[in-house]
Amino acid sequence: MNKLKLLAVQETRQRLAQNGLKVTPQRVVILETIMQMKNHPTVEQIYERVSADHPNISLATIYKVMATFVEKGMVQTMLTSNDIKMYEPNLEPHFHIYYTDSNSIEDYFDDELSDMLNNYFRKKNIANLNISDIRVHILAKSTA
Amino acid sequence: MNKLKLLAVQETRQRLAQNGLKVTPQRVVILETIMQMKNHPTVEQIYERVSADHPNISLATIYKVMATFVEKGMVQTMLTSNDIKMYEPNLEPHFHIYYTDSNSIEDYFDDELSDMLNNYFRKKNIANLNISDIRVHILAKSTA
DNA sequence: GTGTCTGCAAAATCTTTGCAATACC
DNA sequence: GGTATTGCAAAGATTTTGCAGACAC
């Protein structure tokens, strides 16, 4: 294991601990794996990828660990345009473009939009509403 | 059946036909039912409600009919904050507020926001992107 | 040491399918 | 009449559960 990888694992362990979770090898591997998968993985895909290196980690564990991560707010769930549940491990503010013709999803980073929305809701100040996140899905056909 | 209800059924039949669908009694009942359910019903809830008046309509039919409606763009799917799939029959432009403490979802109508987003993306004019819909989910704790 | 987590296999849940009968256009 | 739709029951897919052993803290 090289230095870079060691560092990543170190950060992963810290992140688990910070969220009040016991640092088990399974959780480390799963969190590492999903952080590297940039394409909003499904349970199936996570299991496939994790199994490749760690055939002893069971599917039930993937389910349980992912549920725990969601509960802790470390990842989010969303539907693919095919209506399959998938995970979003990237917690940096960003949005999603759903391509309805190809059934694919792309991350869309746009600070200007983030600011605009945040300002709008700050000004609007909806009564009794404590906003924790604003998610935007753009449905589009690519006309390339 | 009173006049009001007859009118509604008439409109439903037209809407089915306009979407190129054969007007079957099952489709009429299901579409009528979901239009009346203002709370983003799950398959389960639709079936329950439909069954009450029409015990002969099968669950498989609900699944098939709802899939057809989604395909035709007559309804949309989304996840509850509990990660259960539900349907959104209201196609007027509007947004959703997810209350993360109570796991409930509320429709949020805001023309100003609609306009702001539409203008933003019109100006931005993202290359090769033909936007058909912009969905906003606001995650919030109600601090009432 | 204690309580949480994992792996296994079984159970429960959810969704789709094949096909014969039916109903729409 | 021809084709699409329905209902049924069974199959398939997905997710959860119970529990014994293992492990983190």
Coordinates of N, CA and C in Angstrom, one line a residue, chain A:
Chain A
M1 N 0.8 -1.2 0.0 CA 0.0 0.0 0.0 C 0.9 1.3 0.0
N2 N 0.7 2.1 -0.9 CA 1.6 3.3 -1.0 C 1.1 4.4 -0.1
K3 N 1.9 5.5 0.0 CA 1.6 6.5 1.0 C 0.3 7.2 0.7
L4 N 0.0 7.4 -0.5 CA -1.3 8.1 -0.9 C -2.5 7.3 -0.4
K5 N -2.4 6.0 -0.6 CA -3.5 5.2 -0.2 C -3.7 5.1 1.3
L6 N -2.5 5.0 1.9 CA -2.6 5.0 3.4 C -3.2 6.3 3.9
L7 N -2.9 7.4 3.3 CA -3.5 8.7 3.8 C -5.0 8.6 3.6
A8 N -5.4 8.2 2.5 CA -6.9 8.1 2.2 C -7.5 7.2 3.2
V9 N -7.0 6.1 3.5 CA -7.5 5.2 4.5 C -7.6 5.9 5.9
Q10 N -6.5 6.6 6.2 CA -6.5 7.3 7.4 C -7.7 8.3 7.5
E11 N -7.9 9.1 6.4 CA -9.0 10.0 6.4 C -10.3 9.3 6.6
T12 N -10.4 8.2 5.9 CA -11.7 7.5 6.0 C -12.0 7.0 7.4
R13 N -11.0 6.5 8.1 CA -11.1 6.1 9.5 C -11.6 7.3 10.4
Q14 N -10.9 8.4 10.1 CA -11.3 9.6 10.9 C -12.8 10.0 10.6
R15 N -13.1 9.9 9.4 CA -14.5 10.3 9.0 C -15.5 9.4 9.7
L16 N -15.2 8.1 9.7 CA -16.1 7.2 10.4 C -16.2 7.5 11.9
A17 N -15.1 7.7 12.5 CA -15.1 8.0 13.9 C -15.8 9.3 14.2
Q18 N -15.6 10.3 13.4 CA -16.2 11.6 13.6 C -17.8 11.5 13.5
N19 N -18.2 10.5 12.8 CA -19.7 10.3 12.7 C -20.2 9.3 13.8
G20 N -19.3 9.1 14.7 CA -19.7 8.2 15.8 C -19.8 6.7 15.5
L21 N -19.1 6.3 14.5 CA -19.2 4.9 14.0 C -18.0 4.1 14.4
K22 N -18.2 2.9 14.8 CA -17.0 2.1 15.0 C -16.3 1.8 13.7
V23 N -15.0 1.9 13.8 CA -14.2 1.8 12.5 C -13.9 0.3 12.3
T24 N -14.8 -0.3 11.5 CA -14.6 -1.7 11.1 C -14.0 -1.8 9.7
P25 N -13.2 -2.9 9.4 CA -12.6 -3.0 8.1 C -13.6 -2.9 7.0
Q26 N -14.8 -3.5 7.2 CA -15.9 -3.4 6.2 C -16.3 -2.0 5.9
R27 N -16.5 -1.2 6.9 CA -16.9 0.2 6.7 C -15.9 1.0 6.0
V28 N -14.6 0.7 6.4 CA -13.5 1.4 5.7 C -13.5 1.1 4.2
V29 N -13.6 -0.2 3.9 CA -13.5 -0.6 2.5 C -14.7 0.0 1.7
I30 N -15.9 -0.1 2.3 CA -17.1 0.4 1.6 C -17.0 1.9 1.4
L31 N -16.6 2.6 2.4 CA -16.6 4.1 2.3 C -15.5 4.5 1.3
E32 N -14.3 3.8 1.4 CA -13.3 4.1 0.4 C -13.8 3.9 -1.1
T33 N -14.5 2.7 -1.2 CA -14.9 2.3 -2.5 C -15.9 3.3 -3.1
I34 N -16.9 3.7 -2.3 CA -17.9 4.6 -2.9 C -17.3 6.0 -3.1
M35 N -16.3 6.4 -2.4 CA -15.7 7.7 -2.6 C -15.0 7.7 -3.9
Q36 N -14.5 6.6 -4.3 CA -13.8 6.5 -5.6 C -14.8 6.3 -6.8
M37 N -16.0 5.8 -6.5 CA -16.9 5.6 -7.6 C -17.6 6.9 -7.9
K38 N -17.3 7.6 -9.0 CA -17.8 8.9 -9.2 C -19.2 8.9 -9.8
N39 N -19.8 7.7 -10.1 CA -21.0 7.6 -10.9 C -22.2 7.2 -10.1
H40 N -22.4 7.7 -8.9 CA -23.7 7.4 -8.2 C -24.0 5.9 -8.2
P41 N -23.3 5.1 -7.5 CA -23.4 3.7 -7.6 C -24.7 3.2 -6.9
T42 N -25.2 2.1 -7.5 CA -26.3 1.3 -6.8 C -25.7 0.3 -5.9
V43 N -26.5 -0.3 -5.0 CA -26.1 -1.3 -4.1 C -25.3 -2.4 -4.9
E44 N -26.0 -2.9 -5.9 CA -25.4 -3.9 -6.8 C -23.9 -3.5 -7.2
Q45 N -23.8 -2.3 -7.7 CA -22.4 -1.9 -8.2 C -21.4 -1.8 -7.0
I46 N -21.9 -1.3 -5.9 CA -21.0 -1.3 -4.8 C -20.5 -2.7 -4.4
Y47 N -21.5 -3.6 -4.3 CA -21.2 -5.0 -3.9 C -20.2 -5.6 -4.9
E48 N -20.5 -5.4 -6.2 CA -19.6 -5.9 -7.2 C -18.1 -5.5 -7.0
R49 N -18.0 -4.2 -6.8 CA -16.7 -3.5 -6.7 C -16.0 -4.0 -5.4
V50 N -16.8 -4.0 -4.3 CA -16.2 -4.4 -3.1 C -15.8 -5.8 -3.1
S51 N -16.6 -6.7 -3.7 CA -16.4 -8.1 -3.7 C -15.1 -8.4 -4.4
A52 N -14.8 -7.7 -5.5 CA -13.6 -8.0 -6.3 C -12.4 -8.1 -5.4
D53 N -12.2 -7.1 -4.5 CA -11.1 -7.2 -3.6 C -11.3 -7.9 -2.3
H54 N -12.6 -7.9 -1.9 CA -12.9 -8.5 -0.6 C -14.1 -9.4 -0.7
P55 N -13.9 -10.6 -1.2 CA -15.0 -11.5 -1.5 C -15.8 -11.9 -0.2
N56 N -15.2 -11.7 0.9 CA -15.8 -12.1 2.2 C -16.8 -11.1 2.7
I57 N -16.8 -9.9 2.2 CA -17.8 -8.9 2.6 C -19.1 -9.2 2.0
S58 N -20.1 -9.4 2.8 CA -21.4 -9.9 2.3 C -22.3 -8.8 1.8
L59 N -23.3 -9.2 1.0 CA -24.2 -8.2 0.5 C -25.0 -7.6 1.6
A60 N -25.4 -8.4 2.6 CA -26.2 -7.9 3.7 C -25.4 -6.8 4.4
T61 N -24.1 -7.0 4.5 CA -23.3 -5.9 5.2 C -23.3 -4.6 4.4
I62 N -23.2 -4.8 3.0 CA -23.3 -3.6 2.2 C -24.6 -2.8 2.5
Y63 N -25.7 -3.6 2.5 CA -27.0 -2.9 2.8 C -26.9 -2.2 4.2
K64 N -26.5 -3.0 5.2 CA -26.5 -2.4 6.5 C -25.6 -1.2 6.6
V65 N -24.4 -1.3 6.1 CA -23.4 -0.2 6.2 C -23.9 1.0 5.4
M66 N -24.5 0.8 4.2 CA -25.0 1.9 3.5 C -26.2 2.6 4.2
A67 N -27.0 1.8 4.8 CA -28.1 2.4 5.6 C -27.6 3.2 6.7
T68 N -26.5 2.7 7.3 CA -25.9 3.5 8.4 C -25.3 4.8 7.9
F69 N -24.7 4.8 6.8 CA -24.1 6.0 6.2 C -25.2 7.0 5.9
V70 N -26.3 6.5 5.3 CA -27.4 7.4 5.0 C -28.0 8.1 6.3
E71 N -28.1 7.2 7.3 CA -28.7 7.7 8.5 C -27.8 8.8 9.1
K72 N -26.5 8.6 9.0 CA -25.5 9.6 9.5 C -25.4 10.8 8.6
G73 N -26.0 10.8 7.5 CA -25.9 11.9 6.5 C -24.6 11.9 5.8
M74 N -23.9 10.8 5.7 CA -22.6 10.7 5.0 C -22.8 10.5 3.5
V75 N -23.9 9.9 3.1 CA -24.3 9.8 1.7 C -25.8 10.1 1.6
Q76 N -26.2 10.3 0.4 CA -27.6 10.5 0.2 C -28.1 9.4 -0.8
T77 N -29.4 9.3 -0.9 CA -30.0 8.4 -1.9 C -30.8 9.2 -2.9
M78 N -30.8 8.6 -4.1 CA -31.7 9.2 -5.1 C -32.1 8.1 -6.1
L79 N -33.0 8.5 -7.0 CA -33.4 7.5 -8.0 C -32.6 7.8 -9.3
T80 N -32.2 6.7 -10.0 CA -31.8 6.9 -11.3 C -33.0 7.3 -12.2
S81 N -32.7 7.7 -13.4 CA -33.9 8.0 -14.3 C -34.6 6.8 -14.7
N82 N -34.0 5.7 -14.4 CA -34.7 4.3 -14.5 C -35.4 3.9 -13.3
D83 N -35.4 4.7 -12.3 CA -36.0 4.4 -11.0 C -35.3 3.3 -10.2
I84 N -34.1 3.3 -10.3 CA -33.3 2.4 -9.4 C -32.6 3.2 -8.4
K85 N -32.6 2.7 -7.2 CA -32.0 3.5 -6.1 C -30.5 3.6 -6.2
M86 N -30.0 4.7 -6.0 CA -28.5 4.8 -6.1 C -28.0 5.8 -5.0
Y87 N -26.8 5.8 -4.8 CA -26.2 6.6 -3.7 C -25.4 7.8 -4.3
E88 N -25.4 8.8 -3.5 CA -24.6 10.0 -3.9 C -23.6 10.3 -2.8
P89 N -22.4 9.9 -3.0 CA -21.4 10.1 -2.0 C -20.7 11.5 -1.9
N90 N -21.0 12.2 -3.0 CA -20.3 13.5 -3.1 C -21.1 14.6 -2.4
L91 N -20.6 15.1 -1.3 CA -21.4 16.0 -0.5 C -21.0 17.5 -0.8
E92 N -20.1 17.7 -1.6 CA -19.9 19.1 -2.1 C -21.2 19.6 -2.7
P93 N -21.5 20.9 -2.6 CA -22.7 21.4 -3.2 C -22.7 21.2 -4.7
H94 N -23.6 20.5 -5.2 CA -23.7 20.4 -6.6 C -25.1 19.8 -7.0
F95 N -25.3 19.8 -8.3 CA -26.6 19.5 -8.8 C -26.5 18.3 -9.8
H96 N -27.7 17.9 -10.3 CA -27.7 16.7 -11.2 C -28.4 17.0 -12.5
I97 N -27.8 16.6 -13.5 CA -28.5 16.6 -14.8 C -28.9 15.2 -15.2
Y98 N -30.2 15.0 -15.4 CA -30.7 13.7 -15.8 C -30.9 13.7 -17.3
Y99 N -30.2 12.9 -18.0 CA -30.4 12.8 -19.4 C -31.5 11.8 -19.7
T100 N -32.7 12.3 -20.1 CA -33.8 11.4 -20.2 C -33.7 10.5 -21.5
D101 N -32.9 10.9 -22.4 CA -32.8 10.0 -23.6 C -31.8 8.8 -23.3
S102 N -30.7 9.1 -22.6 CA -29.8 8.0 -22.3 C -29.9 7.4 -20.9
N103 N -30.8 7.9 -20.1 CA -31.0 7.4 -18.8 C -29.7 7.5 -17.9
S104 N -28.9 8.6 -18.2 CA -27.7 8.7 -17.4 C -27.8 10.0 -16.6
I105 N -27.0 10.1 -15.6 CA -27.0 11.2 -14.7 C -25.6 11.8 -14.5
E106 N -25.5 13.1 -14.6 CA -24.2 13.8 -14.5 C -24.2 14.8 -13.4
D107 N -23.1 14.9 -12.7 CA -23.0 15.9 -11.7 C -22.8 17.3 -12.4
Y108 N -23.4 18.3 -11.7 CA -23.3 19.6 -12.3 C -23.0 20.6 -11.2
F109 N -21.8 21.1 -11.3 CA -21.3 22.1 -10.3 C -21.5 23.5 -10.8
D110 N -22.1 24.3 -10.0 CA -22.4 25.7 -10.4 C -22.6 26.5 -9.2
D111 N -21.5 27.2 -8.8 CA -21.5 28.0 -7.6 C -22.4 29.2 -7.7
E112 N -22.5 29.7 -8.9 CA -23.4 30.9 -9.1 C -24.8 30.4 -8.8
L113 N -25.2 29.3 -9.3 CA -26.6 28.8 -9.0 C -26.8 28.5 -7.5
S114 N -25.7 27.9 -6.9 CA -25.8 27.6 -5.4 C -26.1 28.9 -4.7
D115 N -25.3 30.0 -5.0 CA -25.4 31.2 -4.3 C -26.8 31.8 -4.6
M116 N -27.2 31.8 -5.8 CA -28.5 32.4 -6.2 C -29.6 31.7 -5.3
L117 N -29.6 30.4 -5.2 CA -30.6 29.7 -4.5 C -30.5 30.0 -3.0
N118 N -29.3 30.0 -2.5 CA -29.1 30.3 -1.1 C -29.6 31.7 -0.7
N119 N -29.2 32.6 -1.6 CA -29.7 34.0 -1.3 C -31.2 34.1 -1.4
Y120 N -31.7 33.5 -2.4 CA -33.2 33.5 -2.6 C -33.9 33.1 -1.3
F121 N -33.5 31.9 -0.8 CA -34.2 31.4 0.3 C -33.9 32.1 1.6
R122 N -32.7 32.7 1.7 CA -32.4 33.5 2.8 C -33.3 34.7 2.9
K123 N -33.4 35.4 1.7 CA -34.3 36.5 1.7 C -35.7 36.2 1.9
K124 N -36.2 35.1 1.3 CA -37.5 34.6 1.4 C -37.9 34.3 2.8
N125 N -36.9 33.6 3.5 CA -37.1 33.3 4.9 C -38.4 32.7 5.2
I126 N -38.7 31.6 4.6 CA -39.9 30.9 4.8 C -40.1 30.5 6.2
A127 N -41.3 30.9 6.7 CA -41.6 30.7 8.1 C -41.3 29.3 8.6
N128 N -40.7 29.2 9.7 CA -40.5 27.9 10.4 C -39.8 26.9 9.6
L129 N -39.0 27.4 8.6 CA -38.3 26.4 7.8 C -36.8 26.5 7.9
N130 N -36.2 25.5 8.4 CA -34.8 25.4 8.6 C -34.1 24.6 7.5
I131 N -33.7 25.2 6.5 CA -33.3 24.5 5.3 C -31.9 23.9 5.5
S132 N -31.8 22.6 5.2 CA -30.5 22.0 5.4 C -29.8 21.7 4.0
D133 N -30.6 21.6 3.0 CA -30.1 21.3 1.7 C -31.1 21.7 0.6
I134 N -30.5 22.1 -0.6 CA -31.4 22.4 -1.7 C -30.9 21.6 -2.9
R135 N -31.7 20.7 -3.4 CA -31.3 19.8 -4.4 C -32.0 20.1 -5.7
V136 N -31.2 20.2 -6.8 CA -31.8 20.6 -8.1 C -31.5 19.4 -9.1
H137 N -32.6 19.0 -9.7 CA -32.4 18.0 -10.8 C -32.8 18.7 -12.1
I138 N -31.9 18.7 -13.0 CA -32.3 19.2 -14.3 C -32.6 18.1 -15.3
L139 N -33.8 18.0 -15.8 CA -34.1 17.0 -16.7 C -33.8 17.5 -18.1
A140 N -33.1 16.7 -18.9 CA -32.7 17.3 -20.2 C -32.5 16.2 -21.2
K141 N -32.7 16.6 -22.5 CA -32.2 15.7 -23.6 C -31.0 16.4 -24.1
S142 N -29.9 15.6 -24.3 CA -28.7 16.2 -24.9 C -29.0 16.3 -26.4
T143 N -28.8 17.5 -26.9 CA -29.1 17.7 -28.3 C -27.8 17.7 -29.1
A144 N -26.8 17.0 -28.6 CA -25.5 17.0 -29.3 C -25.6 16.5 -30.7

